[in-house]
mmCIF file of C-alpha atoms in Angstrom:
data_model
loop_
_atom_site.group_PDB
_atom_site.id
_atom_site.type_symbol
_atom_site.label_atom_id
_atom_site.label_comp_id
_atom_site.label_asym_id
_atom_site.label_seq_id
_atom_site.Cartn_x
_atom_site.Cartn_y
_atom_site.Cartn_z
ATOM 1 C CA MET A 1 41.673 -22.891 28.781
ATOM 2 C CA LYS A 2 39.223 -24.093 31.365
ATOM 3 C CA LYS A 3 36.246 -26.174 30.369
ATOM 4 C CA LEU A 4 33.352 -24.364 29.436
ATOM 5 C CA LYS A 5 29.930 -24.301 31.221
ATOM 6 C CA ASN A 6 26.442 -23.612 29.323
ATOM 7 C CA LYS A 7 26.016 -20.891 32.150
ATOM 8 C CA ASP A 8 29.841 -19.407 31.177
ATOM 9 C CA ILE A 9 28.474 -19.229 27.305
ATOM 10 C CA LYS A 10 25.745 -17.789 28.259
ATOM 11 C CA ASP A 11 27.476 -14.849 30.661
ATOM 12 C CA TYR A 12 29.770 -14.063 27.747
ATOM 13 C CA ASN A 13 26.899 -13.716 24.858
ATOM 14 C CA LYS A 14 25.652 -11.478 27.163
ATOM 15 C CA TYR A 15 28.808 -9.643 28.226
ATOM 16 C CA LYS A 16 29.480 -9.108 24.743
ATOM 17 C CA LEU A 17 26.570 -7.545 23.995
ATOM 18 C CA LEU A 18 26.584 -5.302 26.237
ATOM 19 C CA GLN A 19 29.337 -4.212 25.651
ATOM 20 C CA VAL A 20 28.744 -3.496 21.943
ATOM 21 C CA ILE A 21 25.202 -1.593 23.228
ATOM 22 C CA LYS A 22 27.794 0.677 25.290
ATOM 23 C CA GLN A 23 30.107 1.200 22.526
ATOM 24 C CA GLU A 24 27.599 1.945 20.358
ATOM 25 C CA GLY A 25 25.332 4.468 22.263
ATOM 26 C CA ALA A 26 22.186 2.894 20.918
ATOM 27 C CA VAL A 27 21.080 0.020 18.577
ATOM 28 C CA THR A 28 18.761 -2.262 17.169
ATOM 29 C CA ILE A 29 18.435 -5.913 17.962
ATOM 30 C CA GLU A 30 19.262 -6.248 14.244
ATOM 31 C CA GLU A 31 22.413 -4.711 14.799
ATOM 32 C CA CYS A 32 23.599 -7.007 17.935
ATOM 33 C CA CYS A 33 23.331 -9.545 15.988
ATOM 34 C CA SER A 34 25.441 -8.504 13.237
ATOM 35 C CA LYS A 35 28.030 -7.345 16.277
ATOM 36 C CA VAL A 36 27.805 -10.195 17.657
ATOM 37 C CA LYS A 37 27.121 -12.840 15.812
ATOM 38 C CA LEU A 38 24.185 -14.494 17.739
ATOM 39 C CA SER A 39 20.498 -15.357 16.121
ATOM 40 C CA ARG A 40 18.184 -13.457 16.947
ATOM 41 C CA PRO A 41 16.257 -15.301 19.049
ATOM 42 C CA THR A 42 19.675 -15.116 21.714
ATOM 43 C CA VAL A 43 20.009 -11.719 21.342
ATOM 44 C CA SER A 44 16.491 -11.149 22.179
ATOM 45 C CA ARG A 45 16.540 -13.526 25.030
ATOM 46 C CA ILE A 46 19.735 -11.323 26.360
ATOM 47 C CA ILE A 47 17.950 -7.894 25.376
ATOM 48 C CA GLN A 48 14.730 -8.925 27.729
ATOM 49 C CA GLU A 49 17.520 -10.221 30.781
ATOM 50 C CA LEU A 50 19.533 -6.796 30.637
ATOM 51 C CA ARG A 51 16.131 -4.964 30.388
ATOM 52 C CA TYR A 52 14.397 -6.657 33.114
ATOM 53 C CA GLU A 53 18.095 -5.753 35.633
ATOM 54 C CA ASP A 54 17.685 -2.089 35.067
ATOM 55 C CA ILE A 55 20.857 -1.949 32.823
ATOM 56 C CA ILE A 56 19.571 -1.390 29.777
ATOM 57 C CA ALA A 57 16.444 0.548 28.701
ATOM 58 C CA PRO A 58 14.738 1.840 24.822
ATOM 59 C CA THR A 59 16.003 5.253 24.033
ATOM 60 C CA GLY A 60 14.298 5.432 20.531
ATOM 61 C CA CYS A 61 12.715 3.873 17.163
ATOM 62 C CA VAL A 62 14.145 4.024 14.229
ATOM 63 C CA GLY A 63 12.800 3.866 10.455
ATOM 64 C CA ASP A 64 13.948 0.283 8.264
ATOM 65 C CA THR A 65 13.569 -0.256 4.591
ATOM 66 C CA GLY A 66 10.416 -1.610 5.241
ATOM 67 C CA GLY A 67 8.364 1.656 6.244
ATOM 68 C CA ARG A 68 8.444 -0.366 9.992
ATOM 69 C CA SER A 69 10.592 1.099 12.449
ATOM 70 C CA ALA A 70 12.413 -0.597 15.055
ATOM 71 C CA LYS A 71 13.548 -0.548 18.507
ATOM 72 C CA LEU A 72 16.789 1.043 19.498
ATOM 73 C CA PHE A 73 18.601 0.498 23.547
ATOM 74 C CA GLY A 74 21.381 1.783 25.448
ATOM 75 C CA ILE A 75 22.289 2.051 28.734
ATOM 76 C CA ASN A 76 20.275 2.921 31.253
ATOM 77 C CA ASP A 77 21.877 5.590 33.369
ATOM 78 C CA GLN A 78 19.133 6.660 35.474
ATOM 79 C CA VAL A 79 18.473 3.491 37.730
ATOM 80 C CA LEU A 80 21.544 1.436 38.864
ATOM 81 C CA PHE A 81 24.663 3.396 40.607
ATOM 82 C CA SER A 82 27.305 2.516 42.340
ATOM 83 C CA ILE A 83 29.396 4.241 45.553
ATOM 84 C CA GLY A 84 33.108 5.320 45.513
ATOM 85 C CA LEU A 85 35.204 5.904 47.916
ATOM 86 C CA VAL A 86 39.169 6.659 48.245
ATOM 87 C CA VAL A 87 40.939 7.156 51.961
ATOM 88 C CA HIS A 88 43.322 9.962 51.469
ATOM 89 C CA LEU A 89 43.747 11.167 55.109
ATOM 90 C CA PRO A 90 42.833 12.571 56.873
ATOM 91 C CA LYS A 91 40.042 13.245 54.177
ATOM 92 C CA ILE A 92 37.563 10.663 52.467
ATOM 93 C CA TYR A 93 36.615 10.936 49.129
ATOM 94 C CA THR A 94 33.110 10.007 47.907
ATOM 95 C CA VAL A 95 31.474 9.671 44.492
ATOM 96 C CA VAL A 96 27.991 7.542 43.375
ATOM 97 C CA LEU A 97 28.462 7.045 39.950
ATOM 98 C CA GLY A 98 25.917 5.845 36.963
ATOM 99 C CA LEU A 99 26.646 3.006 34.223
ATOM 100 C CA GLN A 100 27.364 6.218 31.207
ATOM 101 C CA LYS A 101 29.784 7.294 34.151
ATOM 102 C CA ASN A 102 27.252 9.996 35.436
ATOM 103 C CA ILE A 103 28.082 11.229 38.501
ATOM 104 C CA PHE A 104 24.951 11.753 41.056
ATOM 105 C CA TYR A 105 26.556 12.754 44.315
ATOM 106 C CA GLN A 106 30.230 13.991 45.076
ATOM 107 C CA ASN A 107 30.894 14.735 48.852
ATOM 108 C CA VAL A 108 34.385 15.149 50.842
ATOM 109 C CA PHE A 109 35.062 14.521 54.756
ATOM 110 C CA LEU A 110 38.241 15.731 56.885
ATOM 111 C CA LEU A 111 37.923 13.337 59.128
ATOM 112 C CA LYS A 112 39.671 14.791 63.141
ATOM 113 C CA GLU A 113 42.705 14.261 63.633
ATOM 114 C CA PRO A 114 44.252 12.189 65.436
ATOM 115 C CA VAL A 115 42.528 9.581 63.914
ATOM 116 C CA THR A 116 41.386 6.226 64.930
ATOM 117 C CA VAL A 117 40.193 3.027 64.141
ATOM 118 C CA ASP A 118 36.744 3.152 65.995
ATOM 119 C CA ALA A 119 36.334 7.013 64.415
ATOM 120 C CA PHE A 120 37.973 5.887 61.091
ATOM 121 C CA ILE A 121 35.247 2.975 60.754
ATOM 122 C CA ALA A 122 32.110 4.911 61.798
ATOM 123 C CA SER A 123 33.333 7.816 59.649
ATOM 124 C CA LEU A 124 33.166 5.233 56.478
ATOM 125 C CA VAL A 125 30.246 4.020 57.511
ATOM 126 C CA GLU A 126 28.081 7.445 57.845
ATOM 127 C CA GLU A 127 29.858 8.846 54.552
ATOM 128 C CA ILE A 128 28.498 5.357 52.277
ATOM 129 C CA GLN A 129 24.804 6.021 54.623
ATOM 130 C CA LYS A 130 24.919 9.328 53.250
ATOM 131 C CA ALA A 131 25.257 8.182 49.632
ATOM 132 C CA SER A 132 22.914 5.720 49.827
ATOM 133 C CA ASP A 133 20.320 8.269 51.371
ATOM 134 C CA SER A 134 20.868 10.281 48.520
ATOM 135 C CA LEU A 135 20.009 7.252 46.257
ATOM 136 C CA ALA A 136 17.187 6.235 48.272
ATOM 137 C CA GLN A 137 14.893 8.921 48.120
ATOM 138 C CA ASN A 138 15.362 9.426 44.243
ATOM 139 C CA ALA A 139 14.546 5.787 43.629
ATOM 140 C CA LYS A 140 17.618 4.798 42.590
ATOM 141 C CA LYS A 141 19.570 1.034 42.854
ATOM 142 C CA LEU A 142 22.869 0.069 44.944
ATOM 143 C CA ILE A 143 24.575 -2.913 43.056
ATOM 144 C CA GLY A 144 27.686 -2.345 45.398
ATOM 145 C CA ILE A 145 30.476 -0.142 46.743
ATOM 146 C CA ALA A 146 33.701 -0.564 46.403
ATOM 147 C CA ILE A 147 36.783 1.812 49.042
ATOM 148 C CA GLY A 148 40.666 2.382 48.108
ATOM 149 C CA ILE A 149 43.228 2.247 50.961
ATOM 150 C CA PRO A 150 46.430 3.005 50.760
ATOM 151 C CA GLY A 151 48.893 0.908 52.681
ATOM 152 C CA TYR A 152 48.628 -3.212 52.779
ATOM 153 C CA ILE A 153 45.223 -4.921 52.259
ATOM 154 C CA ASN A 154 44.024 -8.149 51.797
ATOM 155 C CA SER A 155 42.140 -7.611 48.744
ATOM 156 C CA PRO A 156 40.753 -10.696 48.193
ATOM 157 C CA ASP A 157 39.513 -11.160 51.663
ATOM 158 C CA GLY A 158 38.499 -7.119 51.884
ATOM 159 C CA ILE A 159 41.148 -6.865 54.862
ATOM 160 C CA ILE A 160 42.723 -4.162 56.089
ATOM 161 C CA VAL A 161 46.436 -5.743 56.446
ATOM 162 C CA ASP A 162 47.551 -2.176 58.339
ATOM 163 C CA LEU A 163 47.046 1.056 57.245
ATOM 164 C CA GLU A 164 49.916 3.133 59.025
ATOM 165 C CA LYS A 165 48.645 6.114 58.949
ATOM 166 C CA ILE A 166 45.942 5.226 61.758
ATOM 167 C CA PRO A 167 47.603 3.254 65.092
ATOM 168 C CA GLY A 168 46.315 -0.027 65.290
ATOM 169 C CA CYS A 169 43.750 -0.302 62.149
ATOM 170 C CA GLN A 170 45.997 -3.731 61.440
ATOM 171 C CA ASN A 171 43.452 -6.656 60.093
ATOM 172 C CA ILE A 172 40.518 -4.843 59.520
ATOM 173 C CA PRO A 173 37.809 -6.917 57.976
ATOM 174 C CA ILE A 174 36.296 -3.278 56.341
ATOM 175 C CA ALA A 175 34.440 -4.866 53.445
ATOM 176 C CA GLU A 176 32.473 -7.785 55.985
ATOM 177 C CA ILE A 177 31.992 -4.475 57.888
ATOM 178 C CA ILE A 178 30.821 -2.733 55.265
ATOM 179 C CA GLN A 179 28.761 -5.427 53.793
ATOM 180 C CA ASN A 180 26.820 -6.353 57.105
ATOM 181 C CA HIS A 181 25.541 -2.438 56.879
ATOM 182 C CA PHE A 182 24.811 -1.808 53.161
ATOM 183 C CA HIS A 183 24.018 -5.330 52.195
ATOM 184 C CA VAL A 184 26.107 -4.803 48.828
ATOM 185 C CA PRO A 185 29.034 -6.342 47.119
ATOM 186 C CA VAL A 186 31.372 -4.791 48.650
ATOM 187 C CA ILE A 187 35.216 -4.750 47.015
ATOM 188 C CA LEU A 188 38.547 -3.321 48.623
ATOM 189 C CA LYS A 189 41.610 -2.385 46.269
ATOM 190 C CA ASN A 190 44.963 -0.541 47.167
ATOM 191 C CA ASP A 191 44.153 3.243 46.470
ATOM 192 C CA SER A 192 46.840 2.637 43.845
ATOM 193 C CA VAL A 193 44.243 0.992 41.729
ATOM 194 C CA ILE A 194 41.605 2.982 41.987
ATOM 195 C CA ILE A 195 43.196 6.047 41.357
ATOM 196 C CA SER A 196 44.944 4.796 38.247
ATOM 197 C CA LYS A 197 41.493 3.248 36.803
ATOM 198 C CA VAL A 198 40.339 7.528 36.425
ATOM 199 C CA HIS A 199 42.268 8.149 32.880
ATOM 200 C CA LEU A 200 42.998 4.545 32.285
ATOM 201 C CA SER A 201 40.728 4.284 29.214
ATOM 202 C CA ASP A 202 43.181 7.447 28.163
ATOM 203 C CA TYR A 203 46.076 5.262 28.542
ATOM 204 C CA LEU A 204 44.923 2.554 26.678
ATOM 205 C CA GLN A 205 44.505 4.308 23.767
ATOM 206 C CA SER A 206 48.033 3.535 23.214
ATOM 207 C CA ALA A 207 49.038 0.583 25.147
ATOM 208 C CA ASN A 208 48.272 -1.765 27.065
ATOM 209 C CA ASN A 209 51.713 -2.729 29.124
ATOM 210 C CA ILE A 210 51.327 0.367 31.704
ATOM 211 C CA LEU A 211 53.283 0.555 35.020
ATOM 212 C CA PHE A 212 51.718 3.795 36.712
ATOM 213 C CA THR A 213 52.898 5.362 39.504
ATOM 214 C CA ILE A 214 51.875 7.749 41.646
ATOM 215 C CA SER A 215 53.643 10.247 44.540
ATOM 216 C CA ASP A 216 51.834 11.702 47.068
ATOM 217 C CA ASP A 217 52.207 12.389 50.979
ATOM 218 C CA PHE A 218 51.862 8.772 51.526
ATOM 219 C CA GLY A 219 54.561 7.324 49.128
ATOM 220 C CA ILE A 220 54.938 6.141 46.142
ATOM 221 C CA GLY A 221 52.390 4.030 44.939
ATOM 222 C CA SER A 222 52.088 1.980 41.518
ATOM 223 C CA THR A 223 50.221 -0.264 39.362
ATOM 224 C CA LEU A 224 50.915 -2.576 36.494
ATOM 225 C CA TYR A 225 48.116 -3.269 33.614
ATOM 226 C CA HIS A 226 48.953 -6.357 31.061
ATOM 227 C CA LEU A 227 47.845 -6.721 28.057
ATOM 228 C CA GLY A 228 44.989 -3.435 29.399
ATOM 229 C CA LYS A 229 44.344 -6.142 32.881
ATOM 230 C CA VAL A 230 45.654 -5.073 36.092
ATOM 231 C CA VAL A 231 47.816 -7.157 37.399
ATOM 232 C CA ASP A 232 46.861 -7.783 40.881
ATOM 233 C CA GLY A 233 48.621 -10.824 42.620
ATOM 234 C CA LYS A 234 46.872 -12.657 45.137
ATOM 235 C CA ARG A 235 46.540 -10.048 47.609
ATOM 236 C CA GLY A 236 45.634 -7.390 45.947
ATOM 237 C CA ASP A 237 49.245 -5.074 46.185
ATOM 238 C CA CYS A 238 51.672 -7.013 43.549
ATOM 239 C CA ALA A 239 53.142 -3.334 41.888
ATOM 240 C CA ASN A 240 54.517 -2.675 45.021
ATOM 241 C CA LEU A 241 57.467 0.135 43.611
ATOM 242 C CA GLY A 242 58.115 2.386 46.593
ATOM 243 C CA HIS A 243 59.466 -0.895 48.122
ATOM 244 C CA ILE A 244 61.548 -1.950 46.266
ATOM 245 C CA SER A 245 65.065 -2.664 48.049
ATOM 246 C CA LEU A 246 67.452 0.014 46.468
ATOM 247 C CA ASN A 247 70.146 -0.028 49.822
ATOM 248 C CA PRO A 248 70.095 -3.431 51.929
ATOM 249 C CA LEU A 249 72.014 -1.292 54.474
ATOM 250 C CA GLY A 250 70.121 2.363 53.817
ATOM 251 C CA ASP A 251 67.471 3.642 56.529
ATOM 252 C CA LEU A 252 64.623 1.513 57.730
ATOM 253 C CA CYS A 253 61.428 1.909 55.798
ATOM 254 C CA PHE A 254 58.085 1.967 57.574
ATOM 255 C CA CYS A 255 57.275 -1.483 56.182
ATOM 256 C CA GLY A 256 60.247 -2.687 58.612
ATOM 257 C CA LEU A 257 63.242 -3.484 55.074
ATOM 258 C CA ARG A 258 65.753 -0.903 55.049
ATOM 259 C CA GLY A 259 66.849 1.125 51.589
ATOM 260 C CA CYS A 260 63.349 1.078 50.200
ATOM 261 C CA LEU A 261 62.809 3.612 47.596
ATOM 262 C CA ASP A 262 60.149 5.028 49.619
ATOM 263 C CA THR A 263 63.083 6.528 51.964
ATOM 264 C CA VAL A 264 64.752 8.294 49.535
ATOM 265 C CA ALA A 265 62.220 9.353 46.469
ATOM 266 C CA SER A 266 58.800 9.494 48.846
ATOM 267 C CA PHE A 267 57.743 12.796 49.385
ATOM 268 C CA PRO A 268 58.037 12.193 53.598
ATOM 269 C CA GLY A 269 61.438 10.062 52.439
ATOM 270 C CA MET A 270 62.802 13.313 50.498
ATOM 271 C CA VAL A 271 61.982 15.421 53.147
ATOM 272 C CA ASN A 272 63.363 13.456 55.986
ATOM 273 C CA GLN A 273 67.163 13.103 53.207
ATOM 274 C CA TYR A 274 67.586 16.850 53.257
ATOM 275 C CA ASN A 275 66.514 17.062 56.780
ATOM 276 C CA LYS A 276 69.540 14.281 57.484
ATOM 277 C CA LYS A 277 72.112 16.370 55.108
ATOM 278 C CA SER A 278 71.054 20.625 56.090
ATOM 279 C CA THR A 279 72.647 22.923 58.617
ATOM 280 C CA LEU A 280 69.266 24.910 58.497
ATOM 281 C CA PRO A 281 66.219 24.256 60.405
ATOM 282 C CA PRO A 282 64.816 21.642 60.031
ATOM 283 C CA VAL A 283 61.533 21.510 56.988
ATOM 284 C CA LYS A 284 58.075 19.583 58.345
ATOM 285 C CA SER A 285 56.487 19.292 54.456
ATOM 286 C CA PHE A 286 57.586 18.741 51.247
ATOM 287 C CA SER A 287 56.119 22.228 49.957
ATOM 288 C CA GLU A 288 58.187 23.573 52.061
ATOM 289 C CA LEU A 289 61.390 21.315 50.503
ATOM 290 C CA LEU A 290 59.615 22.980 46.705
ATOM 291 C CA SER A 291 60.189 26.108 48.254
ATOM 292 C CA LEU A 292 64.370 25.734 49.358
ATOM 293 C CA VAL A 293 64.628 24.252 44.976
ATOM 294 C CA SER A 294 62.871 27.330 44.041
ATOM 295 C CA SER A 295 64.971 29.079 46.241
ATOM 296 C CA GLY A 296 68.697 27.260 44.381
ATOM 297 C CA ASN A 297 69.022 25.656 48.532
ATOM 298 C CA LYS A 298 71.598 23.075 46.897
ATOM 299 C CA GLU A 299 70.879 20.416 48.832
ATOM 300 C CA ALA A 300 66.924 20.542 47.889
ATOM 301 C CA VAL A 301 68.106 20.509 44.498
ATOM 302 C CA GLN A 302 70.515 17.165 45.210
ATOM 303 C CA VAL A 303 67.742 15.604 47.387
ATOM 304 C CA ILE A 304 65.122 16.388 44.454
ATOM 305 C CA ILE A 305 68.488 14.532 41.744
ATOM 306 C CA ASN A 306 68.565 12.099 43.969
ATOM 307 C CA ALA A 307 64.763 11.201 43.931
ATOM 308 C CA GLY A 308 64.169 11.336 40.525
ATOM 309 C CA TYR A 309 67.517 9.064 39.206
ATOM 310 C CA SER A 310 66.645 6.550 41.872
ATOM 311 C CA ILE A 311 62.869 6.334 41.076
ATOM 312 C CA GLY A 312 64.237 6.092 37.086
ATOM 313 C CA PHE A 313 67.009 3.924 38.056
ATOM 314 C CA VAL A 314 64.036 1.043 39.694
ATOM 315 C CA ILE A 315 61.863 1.837 36.920
ATOM 316 C CA ALA A 316 64.349 0.775 33.902
ATOM 317 C CA ASN A 317 64.702 -2.269 35.734
ATOM 318 C CA ILE A 318 60.781 -2.752 35.418
ATOM 319 C CA VAL A 319 60.862 -2.305 32.201
ATOM 320 C CA LYS A 320 63.399 -4.433 31.116
ATOM 321 C CA MET A 321 61.476 -7.193 32.713
ATOM 322 C CA CYS A 322 58.260 -6.940 32.262
ATOM 323 C CA ASP A 323 57.527 -5.432 28.641
ATOM 324 C CA ILE A 324 56.229 -1.907 30.121
ATOM 325 C CA ASN A 325 55.305 0.345 26.512
ATOM 326 C CA LEU A 326 53.937 3.750 28.758
ATOM 327 C CA ILE A 327 55.064 4.480 32.311
ATOM 328 C CA VAL A 328 52.822 7.299 33.281
ATOM 329 C CA LEU A 329 53.815 9.341 36.329
ATOM 330 C CA CYS A 330 50.675 11.017 38.256
ATOM 331 C CA PHE A 331 51.561 13.988 41.145
ATOM 332 C CA PRO A 332 48.100 15.443 42.218
ATOM 333 C CA SER A 333 49.607 17.633 44.060
ATOM 334 C CA TYR A 334 52.610 19.782 42.889
ATOM 335 C CA ASP A 335 54.647 21.005 39.929
ATOM 336 C CA MET A 336 56.725 17.998 39.633
ATOM 337 C CA SER A 337 58.477 18.713 36.274
ATOM 338 C CA PHE A 338 62.322 18.917 37.767
ATOM 339 C CA LEU A 339 61.399 15.262 39.385
ATOM 340 C CA VAL A 340 60.193 14.167 36.183
ATOM 341 C CA GLN A 341 63.409 15.207 34.112
ATOM 342 C CA ASN A 342 65.681 13.436 36.466
ATOM 343 C CA ILE A 343 63.591 10.409 36.639
ATOM 344 C CA LYS A 344 64.035 9.958 32.738
ATOM 345 C CA ILE A 345 67.628 10.565 33.548
ATOM 346 C CA GLY A 346 68.135 7.586 35.761
ATOM 347 C CA TYR A 347 65.492 5.432 33.633
ATOM 348 C CA GLN A 348 67.952 6.494 30.107
ATOM 349 C CA GLU A 349 71.458 5.732 31.897
ATOM 350 C CA ASN A 350 70.326 1.935 33.671
ATOM 351 C CA ILE A 351 68.516 0.965 30.200
ATOM 352 C CA LEU A 352 69.104 -1.687 27.511
ATOM 353 C CA PRO A 353 69.817 -0.346 24.187
ATOM 354 C CA SER A 354 67.611 -3.082 22.651
ATOM 355 C CA VAL A 355 64.450 -1.563 24.944
ATOM 356 C CA LYS A 356 65.629 1.370 25.805
ATOM 357 C CA ASP A 357 62.800 2.786 22.940
ATOM 358 C CA THR A 358 60.180 1.150 23.749
ATOM 359 C CA ALA A 359 58.460 3.085 26.305
ATOM 360 C CA ASP A 360 57.163 6.345 26.405
ATOM 361 C CA PHE A 361 56.626 8.310 29.548
ATOM 362 C CA ILE A 362 53.488 10.766 30.718
ATOM 363 C CA VAL A 363 52.555 12.932 33.756
ATOM 364 C CA ASP A 364 49.184 12.767 34.253
ATOM 365 C CA LYS A 365 48.276 15.461 37.094
ATOM 366 C CA ILE A 366 44.772 13.110 38.589
ATOM 367 C CA ASP A 367 42.846 15.852 40.272
ATOM 368 C CA GLU A 368 42.218 14.458 44.026
ATOM 369 C CA TYR A 369 39.039 14.481 43.553
ATOM 370 C CA GLU A 370 38.918 12.603 40.473
ATOM 371 C CA PHE A 371 40.135 9.666 43.332
ATOM 372 C CA PRO A 372 36.560 7.996 43.896
ATOM 373 C CA LEU A 373 35.841 7.716 40.295
ATOM 374 C CA GLY A 374 38.133 4.585 39.686
ATOM 375 C CA ALA A 375 36.749 2.947 42.822
ATOM 376 C CA ALA A 376 33.079 3.638 41.455
ATOM 377 C CA GLN A 377 34.375 2.399 37.750
ATOM 378 C CA SER A 378 35.645 -0.883 39.320
ATOM 379 C CA ILE A 379 32.281 -2.088 40.658
ATOM 380 C CA LEU A 380 30.230 -1.472 37.542
ATOM 381 C CA ASP A 381 33.061 -3.199 35.444
ATOM 382 C CA SER A 382 32.880 -6.248 37.769
ATOM 383 C CA PHE A 383 28.974 -6.578 38.169
ATOM 384 C CA ILE A 384 27.801 -4.948 35.155
ATOM 385 C CA TYR A 385 29.620 -5.278 32.347
ATOM 386 C CA HIS A 386 31.954 -8.246 33.688
ATOM 387 C CA ASP A 387 35.015 -7.499 32.708
ATOM 388 C CA SER A 388 36.676 -10.652 34.289
ATOM 389 C CA LEU A 389 34.674 -12.279 31.272
ATOM 390 C CA GLU A 390 37.035 -11.011 28.700
ATOM 391 C CA ASP A 391 39.724 -14.023 28.615
ATOM 392 C CA LEU A 392 36.460 -16.584 29.081
ATOM 393 C CA ILE A 393 36.554 -17.425 25.621
ATOM 394 C CA GLU A 394 38.422 -16.494 22.986
#
């Protein structure tokens, strides 16, 4: 454990108290003293700071045995808000979220294709401006902005390394650009990390070592949680499930390597696999491929079987390495029960007997309109609830 400074201890005490208020809904100073094991003067000082910062507010009074009333304090959901965006081309999803996860504003913007880098950046700024204006008009304060981007990113430096679906969108310091416009903290995350946060509190009720996967028209994304905390890696792109190599002599992936899981099991990869094997006219979309599966087309069915088995094979190897106890499979757009069936077969046939029953599967269909909620919550966690302080003193 690192050597603690006085500010570290003060921040941690503030974090503990705020967590109690967040969990309990409304508490008195005396209740706070009891739950966080701090003196009344210390709790009173922290309460005063949180009120000054508009994070908490009085919510009423409660009588005590002496006949005097004590003030109740709760999270203030009327003043401080965050903006979250998720880029899911050709759409940009935006939400404004309060401290109690109260939604103040939502919007979906459709980019005109083909999308250029300049148009993409301008559209991001425009969408944030609309959300920011909605706050200013109602005397609300913006505390920060978080953006979820598919593709390769450098999260600590706020840089889009390569957004493949937009030609030339490489090494863009997007966090700096946005921060210069709006003068608040800006967080850049991989979209899989952002989307995994939407229902994270539900997952954590049953497990704390979680592998979250999402399959959509971009590929296979994933996020790894260890002891309830996301494993980001140095660049914020750690759990790259779609680019685990299955066959070094396999098809060329857009990442430049061969035989990645994406080439056989992502939606575009499955479409490509079918078109390579079929003598019928090529399909142009994954929905067309699913229609062929429903009609009993043998080549289409086999593509889904191979894809599911491959995903299950990869997940089995991750579970063997990382002590995963919950696997979340997310498919926002389609009913993927047949694919899931084959994922579980691939998993069961490649998992060690000693860990065979240690991980559970759940299928979660997160609505695309929920995507930016995870982004906005990232801002609240980082700058209000200070989740990074959890490991500071224990």
